[in-house]
mmCIF file of C-alpha atoms in Angstrom:
data_model
loop_
_atom_site.group_PDB
_atom_site.id
_atom_site.type_symbol
_atom_site.label_atom_id
_atom_site.label_comp_id
_atom_site.label_asym_id
_atom_site.label_seq_id
_atom_site.Cartn_x
_atom_site.Cartn_y
_atom_site.Cartn_z
ATOM 1 C CA MET T 1 0.085 -0.052 -0.166
ATOM 2 C CA GLU T 2 2.836 2.572 0.856
ATOM 3 C CA ALA T 3 4.369 1.612 -2.589
ATOM 4 C CA GLY T 4 1.296 2.368 -4.265
ATOM 5 C CA GLY T 5 0.546 5.489 -2.293
ATOM 6 C CA LEU T 6 4.042 6.840 -3.571
ATOM 7 C CA GLU T 7 3.641 6.035 -7.027
ATOM 8 C CA TRP T 8 0.379 8.015 -6.994
ATOM 9 C CA LEU T 9 2.103 11.015 -5.756
ATOM 10 C CA LEU T 10 5.139 10.927 -7.779
ATOM 11 C CA VAL T 11 3.434 10.361 -11.332
ATOM 12 C CA PRO T 12 1.663 13.926 -10.991
ATOM 13 C CA MET T 13 4.821 15.431 -9.377
ATOM 14 C CA GLN T 14 6.820 14.153 -12.448
ATOM 15 C CA ARG T 15 4.303 15.303 -14.942
ATOM 16 C CA LEU T 16 4.018 18.595 -13.109
ATOM 17 C CA VAL T 17 8.170 18.987 -13.401
ATOM 18 C CA SER T 18 7.600 17.757 -17.167
ATOM 19 C CA TRP T 19 5.308 20.721 -18.030
ATOM 20 C CA GLY T 20 7.223 23.250 -15.941
ATOM 21 C CA ALA T 21 10.480 22.471 -18.068
ATOM 22 C CA ALA T 22 8.419 22.388 -20.934
ATOM 23 C CA GLY T 23 7.125 26.051 -20.164
ATOM 24 C CA ALA T 24 10.778 27.088 -18.995
ATOM 25 C CA MET T 25 11.854 26.241 -22.412
ATOM 26 C CA VAL T 26 9.250 28.047 -24.262
ATOM 27 C CA PHE T 27 9.311 31.292 -22.460
ATOM 28 C CA GLY T 28 12.603 31.107 -20.560
ATOM 29 C CA GLY T 29 14.528 32.472 -23.633
ATOM 30 C CA VAL T 30 12.263 35.764 -23.938
ATOM 31 C CA VAL T 31 13.259 36.447 -20.248
ATOM 32 C CA PRO T 32 16.586 37.950 -20.527
ATOM 33 C CA TYR T 33 15.302 40.629 -23.359
ATOM 34 C CA ILE T 34 13.058 41.959 -20.753
ATOM 35 C CA PRO T 35 15.465 43.913 -18.645
ATOM 36 C CA GLN T 36 17.530 45.134 -21.713
ATOM 37 C CA TYR T 37 14.013 46.047 -23.481
ATOM 38 C CA ARG T 38 12.888 48.191 -20.522
ATOM 39 C CA ASP T 39 16.487 49.668 -20.074
ATOM 40 C CA ILE T 40 16.172 50.702 -24.111
ATOM 41 C CA ARG T 41 12.804 52.198 -23.337
ATOM 42 C CA ARG T 42 13.679 54.214 -20.150
ATOM 43 C CA THR T 43 16.903 55.783 -21.455
ATOM 44 C CA GLN T 44 16.026 55.907 -24.937
ATOM 45 C CA ASN T 45 19.346 54.698 -25.994
ATOM 46 C CA ALA T 46 20.260 51.351 -27.781
ATOM 47 C CA GLU T 47 23.703 51.936 -28.521
ATOM 48 C CA GLY T 48 25.007 49.527 -25.993
ATOM 49 C CA PHE T 49 22.724 46.587 -27.488
ATOM 50 C CA SER T 50 23.922 45.071 -30.753
ATOM 51 C CA THR T 51 20.745 44.443 -32.997
ATOM 52 C CA TYR T 52 22.596 41.653 -34.853
ATOM 53 C CA VAL T 53 21.803 39.649 -31.838
ATOM 54 C CA CYS T 54 18.194 39.914 -33.257
ATOM 55 C CA LEU T 55 19.645 39.048 -36.621
ATOM 56 C CA VAL T 56 21.466 35.900 -35.228
ATOM 57 C CA LEU T 57 18.328 34.954 -33.303
ATOM 58 C CA LEU T 58 15.919 35.300 -36.189
ATOM 59 C CA VAL T 59 17.939 33.343 -38.543
ATOM 60 C CA ALA T 60 18.455 30.625 -36.069
ATOM 61 C CA ASN T 61 15.101 30.175 -35.368
ATOM 62 C CA ILE T 62 13.736 30.520 -38.897
ATOM 63 C CA LEU T 63 16.186 27.699 -39.812
ATOM 64 C CA ARG T 64 15.155 25.277 -36.564
ATOM 65 C CA ILE T 65 11.521 25.817 -37.750
ATOM 66 C CA LEU T 66 12.456 24.518 -41.142
ATOM 67 C CA PHE T 67 14.596 21.605 -39.415
ATOM 68 C CA TRP T 68 11.178 20.544 -37.542
ATOM 69 C CA PHE T 69 9.434 19.882 -41.025
ATOM 70 C CA GLY T 70 12.602 17.484 -41.879
ATOM 71 C CA ARG T 71 13.036 15.954 -38.441
ATOM 72 C CA ARG T 72 10.089 16.481 -36.042
ATOM 73 C CA PHE T 73 11.856 17.197 -32.412
ATOM 74 C CA GLU T 74 9.687 18.323 -29.255
ATOM 75 C CA SER T 75 7.064 20.875 -29.711
ATOM 76 C CA PRO T 76 8.548 23.032 -27.092
ATOM 77 C CA LEU T 77 11.531 23.469 -28.616
ATOM 78 C CA LEU T 78 9.139 24.494 -31.892
ATOM 79 C CA TRP T 79 6.961 26.794 -29.927
ATOM 80 C CA GLN T 80 10.376 28.368 -28.321
ATOM 81 C CA SER T 81 11.382 29.387 -31.913
ATOM 82 C CA ILE T 82 7.965 31.137 -32.472
ATOM 83 C CA ILE T 83 7.990 33.127 -29.685
ATOM 84 C CA MET T 84 11.732 34.139 -30.001
ATOM 85 C CA ILE T 85 11.061 35.347 -33.468
ATOM 86 C CA ILE T 86 8.100 37.652 -32.167
ATOM 87 C CA THR T 87 10.382 38.822 -29.178
ATOM 88 C CA MET T 88 13.101 39.813 -31.372
ATOM 89 C CA LEU T 89 10.831 41.471 -33.909
ATOM 90 C CA LEU T 90 9.683 43.553 -31.064
ATOM 91 C CA MET T 91 13.257 44.654 -29.942
ATOM 92 C CA LEU T 92 14.128 45.252 -33.350
ATOM 93 C CA LYS T 93 11.283 47.861 -33.485
ATOM 94 C CA LEU T 94 12.011 49.467 -30.653
ATOM 95 C CA CYS T 95 16.018 50.040 -31.134
ATOM 96 C CA THR T 96 15.179 51.163 -34.552
ATOM 97 C CA GLU T 97 12.540 53.668 -33.298
ATOM 98 C CA VAL T 98 15.166 54.942 -30.551
ATOM 99 C CA ARG T 99 18.014 54.905 -33.109
ATOM 100 C CA VAL T 100 16.090 57.080 -35.685
ATOM 101 C CA SER T 101 14.652 59.496 -33.218
ATOM 102 C CA ASN T 102 18.318 60.110 -31.789
ATOM 103 C CA GLU T 103 20.223 60.264 -35.116
ATOM 104 C CA LEU T 104 21.182 63.427 -36.677
ATOM 105 C CA ASN T 105 21.742 62.232 -40.140
ATOM 106 C CA ILE T 106 18.052 61.688 -41.546
ATOM 107 C CA LYS T 107 19.091 59.937 -44.888
ATOM 108 C CA ARG T 108 17.010 56.932 -45.276
ATOM 109 C CA ARG T 109 18.509 53.293 -45.581
ATOM 110 C CA SER T 110 16.161 50.736 -46.804
ATOM 111 C CA PHE T 111 16.199 47.091 -47.673
ATOM 112 C CA ALA T 112 13.651 47.597 -50.578
ATOM 113 C CA ALA T 113 14.133 50.028 -53.493
ATOM 114 C CA ALA T 114 13.764 53.901 -52.568
ATOM 115 C CA ASP T 115 10.420 55.292 -53.201
ATOM 116 C CA SER T 116 9.598 58.940 -54.327
ATOM 117 C CA LYS T 117 9.152 60.047 -50.758
ATOM 118 C CA ASP T 118 12.781 59.507 -50.135
ATOM 119 C CA GLU T 119 13.770 62.379 -52.083
ATOM 120 C CA GLU T 120 11.898 64.642 -49.550
ATOM 121 C CA ILE T 121 14.084 63.627 -46.491
ATOM 122 C CA LYS T 122 17.315 63.715 -49.050
ATOM 123 C CA ALA T 123 17.897 60.022 -49.164
ATOM 124 C CA PRO T 124 20.904 58.839 -51.141
ATOM 125 C CA PRO T 125 20.231 58.003 -55.037
ATOM 126 C CA LYS T 126 18.029 54.621 -55.823
ATOM 127 C CA ARG T 127 20.072 51.590 -55.772
ATOM 128 C CA SER T 128 18.996 48.169 -57.227
ATOM 129 C CA TYR T 129 16.111 46.643 -56.176
ATOM 130 C CA LEU T 130 17.667 45.540 -52.864
ATOM 131 C CA ASP T 131 20.060 47.420 -51.181
ATOM 132 C CA PHE T 132 22.726 44.876 -50.020
ATOM 133 C CA ASP T 133 25.529 47.531 -49.169
ATOM 134 C CA LEU T 134 27.160 46.125 -46.140
ATOM 135 C CA ASN T 135 27.544 49.502 -44.771
ATOM 136 C CA TYR T 136 24.134 49.675 -44.279
ATOM 137 C CA PHE T 137 22.992 46.050 -44.024
ATOM 138 C CA TRP T 138 20.751 45.360 -40.912
ATOM 139 C CA HIS T 139 20.897 49.356 -40.136
ATOM 140 C CA TRP T 140 17.991 50.667 -41.853
ATOM 141 C CA SER T 141 15.658 53.324 -41.121
ATOM 142 C CA LYS T 142 12.202 51.924 -40.663
ATOM 143 C CA PHE T 143 11.366 48.860 -38.841
ATOM 144 C CA THR T 144 9.194 47.609 -42.385
ATOM 145 C CA ASP T 145 12.434 47.165 -44.100
ATOM 146 C CA TYR T 146 13.691 44.563 -41.306
ATOM 147 C CA VAL T 147 10.462 42.660 -41.968
ATOM 148 C CA GLN T 148 10.924 42.668 -45.456
ATOM 149 C CA CYS T 149 14.322 41.367 -45.005
ATOM 150 C CA VAL T 150 13.131 38.528 -42.867
ATOM 151 C CA LEU T 151 10.203 37.627 -44.961
ATOM 152 C CA THR T 152 12.435 37.413 -48.102
ATOM 153 C CA PHE T 153 14.949 35.170 -46.056
ATOM 154 C CA THR T 154 12.072 32.951 -44.803
ATOM 155 C CA GLY T 155 10.585 32.515 -48.524
ATOM 156 C CA VAL T 156 14.003 31.763 -49.958
ATOM 157 C CA THR T 157 15.000 29.326 -47.411
ATOM 158 C CA GLY T 158 11.327 27.564 -47.017
ATOM 159 C CA TYR T 159 11.531 26.948 -50.884
ATOM 160 C CA VAL T 160 14.885 25.239 -50.905
ATOM 161 C CA THR T 161 14.120 23.360 -47.825
ATOM 162 C CA TYR T 162 10.742 22.162 -49.897
ATOM 163 C CA LEU T 163 12.913 20.974 -52.633
ATOM 164 C CA TRP T 164 15.395 19.281 -50.573
ATOM 165 C CA LEU T 165 13.017 17.910 -47.704
ATOM 166 C CA ASP T 166 13.609 14.100 -48.752
ATOM 167 C CA SER T 167 17.528 14.741 -48.696
ATOM 168 C CA THR T 168 18.768 13.629 -44.994
ATOM 169 C CA LEU T 169 22.117 15.158 -45.445
ATOM 170 C CA PHE T 170 20.135 18.491 -46.277
ATOM 171 C CA VAL T 171 17.935 18.056 -43.021
ATOM 172 C CA GLU T 172 20.756 17.550 -40.851
ATOM 173 C CA THR T 173 22.918 20.033 -42.155
ATOM 174 C CA LEU T 174 19.927 22.524 -41.858
ATOM 175 C CA GLY T 175 19.612 21.431 -38.167
ATOM 176 C CA PHE T 176 23.342 22.089 -37.536
ATOM 177 C CA LEU T 177 23.369 25.658 -39.257
ATOM 178 C CA ALA T 178 20.089 26.506 -37.029
ATOM 179 C CA VAL T 179 21.882 25.426 -33.813
ATOM 180 C CA PHE T 180 25.192 26.644 -34.758
ATOM 181 C CA THR T 181 23.915 29.899 -35.639
ATOM 182 C CA GLU T 182 22.115 30.389 -32.441
ATOM 183 C CA ALA T 183 25.226 29.343 -30.517
ATOM 184 C CA MET T 184 26.802 32.209 -32.119
ATOM 185 C CA LEU T 185 24.057 34.659 -30.319
ATOM 186 C CA GLY T 186 26.610 36.102 -27.936
ATOM 187 C CA VAL T 187 29.359 36.764 -30.511
ATOM 188 C CA PRO T 188 27.936 40.411 -31.653
ATOM 189 C CA GLN T 189 27.680 41.522 -28.166
ATOM 190 C CA LEU T 190 30.909 40.178 -27.446
ATOM 191 C CA TYR T 191 32.487 41.849 -30.306
ATOM 192 C CA ARG T 192 30.597 45.358 -29.715
ATOM 193 C CA ASN T 193 31.931 45.426 -26.367
ATOM 194 C CA TYR T 194 35.581 44.734 -27.393
ATOM 195 C CA GLN T 195 35.055 47.702 -29.949
ATOM 196 C CA ASN T 196 33.670 50.208 -27.230
ATOM 197 C CA LYS T 197 36.051 48.696 -24.738
ATOM 198 C CA SER T 198 33.080 48.836 -22.233
ATOM 199 C CA THR T 199 30.019 46.871 -21.585
ATOM 200 C CA GLU T 200 27.964 50.155 -20.369
ATOM 201 C CA GLY T 201 24.522 50.092 -22.057
ATOM 202 C CA MET T 202 24.539 46.655 -21.918
ATOM 203 C CA SER T 203 22.012 44.843 -19.428
ATOM 204 C CA VAL T 204 24.284 42.454 -17.219
ATOM 205 C CA LYS T 205 21.099 41.015 -16.134
ATOM 206 C CA MET T 206 20.481 39.726 -19.746
ATOM 207 C CA VAL T 207 23.962 38.151 -20.168
ATOM 208 C CA LEU T 208 23.544 36.437 -16.479
ATOM 209 C CA MET T 209 20.017 35.375 -17.712
ATOM 210 C CA TRP T 210 21.367 34.109 -20.994
ATOM 211 C CA THR T 211 24.083 32.077 -19.067
ATOM 212 C CA SER T 212 21.499 30.419 -16.728
ATOM 213 C CA GLY T 213 19.229 29.878 -19.717
ATOM 214 C CA ASP T 214 21.785 28.287 -21.893
ATOM 215 C CA THR T 215 22.805 25.925 -19.205
ATOM 216 C CA PHE T 216 19.594 24.751 -18.570
ATOM 217 C CA LYS T 217 18.727 24.554 -22.109
ATOM 218 C CA THR T 218 21.823 22.347 -22.767
ATOM 219 C CA VAL T 219 21.133 20.017 -19.917
ATOM 220 C CA TYR T 220 17.464 19.736 -21.348
ATOM 221 C CA PHE T 221 18.842 18.776 -24.833
ATOM 222 C CA ILE T 222 21.148 16.099 -22.985
ATOM 223 C CA LEU T 223 18.474 14.743 -20.685
ATOM 224 C CA ASN T 224 15.590 14.627 -23.656
ATOM 225 C CA GLN T 225 18.140 12.761 -26.418
ATOM 226 C CA ALA T 226 17.662 15.762 -28.616
ATOM 227 C CA PRO T 227 19.444 15.974 -31.850
ATOM 228 C CA PHE T 228 22.936 15.880 -31.016
ATOM 229 C CA GLN T 229 23.544 19.288 -33.050
ATOM 230 C CA PHE T 230 21.696 20.786 -29.981
ATOM 231 C CA SER T 231 23.758 19.564 -27.275
ATOM 232 C CA ILE T 232 27.065 20.220 -29.185
ATOM 233 C CA CYS T 233 26.159 23.877 -29.726
ATOM 234 C CA GLY T 234 24.395 24.516 -26.495
ATOM 235 C CA LEU T 235 27.721 23.981 -24.803
ATOM 236 C CA LEU T 236 29.658 26.385 -27.234
ATOM 237 C CA GLN T 237 26.691 29.090 -26.587
ATOM 238 C CA VAL T 238 27.552 28.656 -22.838
ATOM 239 C CA PHE T 239 31.288 29.401 -23.328
ATOM 240 C CA VAL T 240 30.537 32.639 -25.262
ATOM 241 C CA ASP T 241 28.042 33.716 -22.375
ATOM 242 C CA ILE T 242 30.744 33.177 -19.826
ATOM 243 C CA ALA T 243 33.447 35.048 -22.267
ATOM 244 C CA ILE T 244 30.869 38.391 -21.959
ATOM 245 C CA LEU T 245 30.654 37.916 -18.162
ATOM 246 C CA LEU T 246 34.522 38.168 -18.256
ATOM 247 C CA GLN T 247 34.347 41.322 -20.189
ATOM 248 C CA VAL T 248 32.132 42.975 -17.707
ATOM 249 C CA TYR T 249 34.719 42.295 -15.021
ATOM 250 C CA LEU T 250 37.477 43.122 -17.124
ATOM 251 C CA TYR T 251 36.131 46.325 -18.135
ATOM 252 C CA SER T 252 34.670 47.243 -14.712
ATOM 253 C CA TYR T 253 37.900 46.712 -12.627
ATOM 254 C CA TYR T 254 40.342 47.805 -15.520
ATOM 255 C CA PRO T 255 38.779 50.376 -17.707
ATOM 256 C CA GLN T 256 40.080 50.444 -21.223
ATOM 257 C CA LYS T 257 40.669 53.729 -23.307
ATOM 258 C CA PRO T 258 37.250 54.684 -24.591
ATOM 259 C CA VAL T 259 36.918 54.376 -28.388
ATOM 260 C CA SER T 260 36.764 57.681 -30.225
ATOM 261 C CA HIS T 261 33.290 58.529 -31.526
ATOM 262 C CA THR T 262 34.643 60.065 -34.644
ATOM 263 C CA ALA T 263 35.984 56.909 -35.853
ATOM 264 C CA HIS T 264 32.363 55.311 -35.651
ATOM 265 C CA PRO T 265 29.890 57.529 -37.305
ATOM 266 C CA ALA T 266 26.201 56.849 -36.527
ATOM 267 C CA SER T 267 25.907 55.460 -40.046
ATOM 268 C CA THR T 268 28.306 52.836 -39.694
ATOM 269 C CA LYS T 269 27.800 51.408 -36.086
ATOM 270 C CA ALA T 270 26.530 47.926 -35.662
ATOM 271 C CA LEU T 271 23.058 48.297 -34.095
#
C-alpha cells in the first residue's frame, strides 16, 4: 500500500516537473531580453545593445522551424522558436525607433528600393531593388525594412527546404546550421563590447539570464536526447556567455581607453 501511495504521488509530480521544464523552454529564452528592452525604453538609448543579436536569433529560429519539417523534434522547442521570433521583432522595432529619433543624419537607408518620398528627406540615390551595401545592411531606418528582409529570407530558405526535404544530408545540415547560428548569439555583443572597450549600455542581467538559460537548455537537450547538434552547440553558447561575463569584470575593474566617436559615425555603427 505504501509503494502504491508513493507512486500515486510521484506520477503527478513528474508530470508537473515535465510541464514546468517545457514551459521554461518555451518562454525562458524571452526572459533575458525583458531587462534590456526596459533599459532601452527608459533611457531612449540603444547604443549598448547590438541588434545583430536579433539577426542571429531570427536566422537561427527560422532555420530551426524549417528543420522541424524534416526531423520532428519536441514541440516546446518549436514553440520556443516562434515566441523568440516575435520577441526579436519587438526588440528591433524599439531599437530602430530609438536610434532614428536620436540620429542627426536623417538620410533613409532601406532594404527595398527607395520610393519617391525618399527625395523629400534627402535620401541617397536609388540603388538596385535590394540594398545589400554592407555598410548599411541591418542598419535601416524603418522597421518595415527589417520585416521585408526577414520575410525574404524565410521565403527563399523555405523554398529550398521544400525542394530538398527528402535529403537526409540536407536536413541534418539545416539542423546544424540552425543551432550553430544560435550558438553564435553572443558573438555580436562580445565584439561590440570589445569595440567600445566597455559594457556600458548592455544589461548585465540579460547576460546572466543568457548563461543560466543556456545552461538549463543544454542540460534539457542532453536529458531529452535531442538531436546531437543541439547539445554540442548549446555548450558552445554557454562558453560565449561566460566570455561576455569576463568582459564585464575586465572593463569594470580595469577600464580601457574609450573609443573615439569620430571613428565610428552613426551610419556605420553595428546596431
